[in-house]
Amino acid sequence: MMKRSSSLLIFTVLSLPLISAVGWELSIPSTTTARSSLRVREGSRFKIAIFADLHFGEDSWTDWGPRQDANSVNVMSTVLDAETPDFVVYLGDVVTANNIAIQNASLFWDKAISPTRDKNIPWTSLFGNHDDASFVWPLDWFSSSGIPPILCPSVSNSSWSSDDGCGFRGTTRVELIQEELKAANALSYSTIGPKELWPSVSNYVIPVESSDDSKQVVALLYFLDSGGGSYPEVISNAQVEWFKTKSNTLNPDLSIPELIFWHIPSKAYKKVAPRLWITKPCVGSINKERVDAQEAENGMMRVLEKRSSVKAVFVGHNHGLDWCCPYKDKLWLCFARHTGYGGYGNWPRGSRILEITEVPFRIKSWIRMEDGTVHSEVNLTSD
């Protein structure tokens, strides 16, 4: 989520239409180069750093914009040096496409990924509501007379194209992931598809394998596209059915702990949100805004409630929230910490960290700040 200031016109140069089911299937490659599993190192704990709401590419035509991107790179580098994670999750709104005045937003996406790639740490990414949004004209691009330097025909006129300077096509979710995989040096675990799901691009599961070959998988990490941008802000029925089938196949007896990641919080987050101060059983440090939830999640939370193996859901989107709260005493609902200098809000930046201990099994989480401090540690599993 990025709250736009009054310096931006509420006028999109090009509205990207929702893709039809047929066009959707045709547009997604049938194969991917992503890896299929992670592995706990012998005698070690498995640690994940979450980078949320980086918003690369804002105001890139000014001096301010590139400075914010540089600051965001510094936050990520600081966290990676301090925590030395085994894996990184880019939890959506990696770029602010509606503020990127070029056709290829993957250039900014690549810059956002670079701190992790340069340190040879594997990662995965999923989408937020800004990553493939339509470009919005900034007010400072208008002349003193109030008329844009280039007069563009109505968007309803199909004869114009972005080549004449009248608009920006933007970069689709599929294109962003394709470019990421090309430049990943085999480190990206991001996955395209499944192509039969809609609205979505990246819905996949990554097993974390035990360091002991004789033992089962330690945990299952599920990633879902919660929409936004060129899609409705929903978890669709198709995604719910996909999760049910996949989880029942991989974990029929519920013996493997499961962690869920998507960008936009479900409405269940509103039910558990602290009213003012963050008090037990919730754990966190900032509660500065209301939960901005998905339009619909089509029963996804009911499915998660029924699975005792699901330990927590992790989301971004709200920059002014970083708490974890228990939901119906069954699982934890957690916000990541706003990592990027792009987007709204001036709260100090940081990253939510997850740590999986194999023996005895435990999942802990805390927040590592840019200034090096650590706070809000919480145990996400029962002792």
Tab-separated table of N, CA and C in Angstrom, residues 19-30 174 195:
chain	number	residue	atom	x	y	z
A	19	ILE	N	-7.239	-9.562	-17.318
A	19	ILE	CA	-6.984	-10.503	-18.388
A	19	ILE	C	-8.033	-11.587	-18.371
A	20	SER	N	-8.526	-11.944	-19.517
A	20	SER	CA	-9.512	-13.016	-19.593
A	20	SER	C	-8.846	-14.335	-19.248
A	21	ALA	N	-9.655	-15.312	-18.878
A	21	ALA	CA	-9.107	-16.601	-18.496
A	21	ALA	C	-8.333	-17.241	-19.636
A	22	VAL	N	-8.825	-17.073	-20.868
A	22	VAL	CA	-8.145	-17.663	-22.012
A	22	VAL	C	-6.811	-16.974	-22.250
A	23	GLY	N	-6.835	-15.641	-22.285
A	23	GLY	CA	-5.602	-14.895	-22.484
A	23	GLY	C	-4.601	-15.154	-21.392
A	24	TRP	N	-5.136	-15.369	-20.189
A	24	TRP	CA	-4.264	-15.631	-19.046
A	24	TRP	C	-3.461	-16.899	-19.249
A	25	GLU	N	-4.135	-17.950	-19.653
A	25	GLU	CA	-3.438	-19.217	-19.829
A	25	GLU	C	-2.400	-19.126	-20.935
A	26	LEU	N	-2.717	-18.359	-21.978
A	26	LEU	CA	-1.795	-18.256	-23.087
A	26	LEU	C	-0.573	-17.412	-22.746
A	27	SER	N	-0.703	-16.538	-21.746
A	27	SER	CA	0.365	-15.579	-21.470
A	27	SER	C	1.422	-16.096	-20.506
A	28	ILE	N	1.170	-17.229	-19.858
A	28	ILE	CA	2.083	-17.710	-18.831
A	28	ILE	C	2.894	-18.888	-19.347
A	29	PRO	N	4.207	-18.827	-19.252
A	29	PRO	CA	5.035	-19.954	-19.678
A	29	PRO	C	4.701	-21.200	-18.878
A	30	SER	N	4.863	-22.343	-19.493
A	30	SER	CA	4.516	-23.601	-18.836
A	30	SER	C	5.628	-24.123	-17.948
A	174	VAL	N	3.924	-11.290	-14.932
A	174	VAL	CA	4.668	-12.356	-15.584
A	174	VAL	C	6.020	-11.850	-16.081
A	195	LYS	N	-0.708	-21.833	-14.183
A	195	LYS	CA	-1.371	-21.046	-15.209
A	195	LYS	C	-2.887	-21.154	-15.160
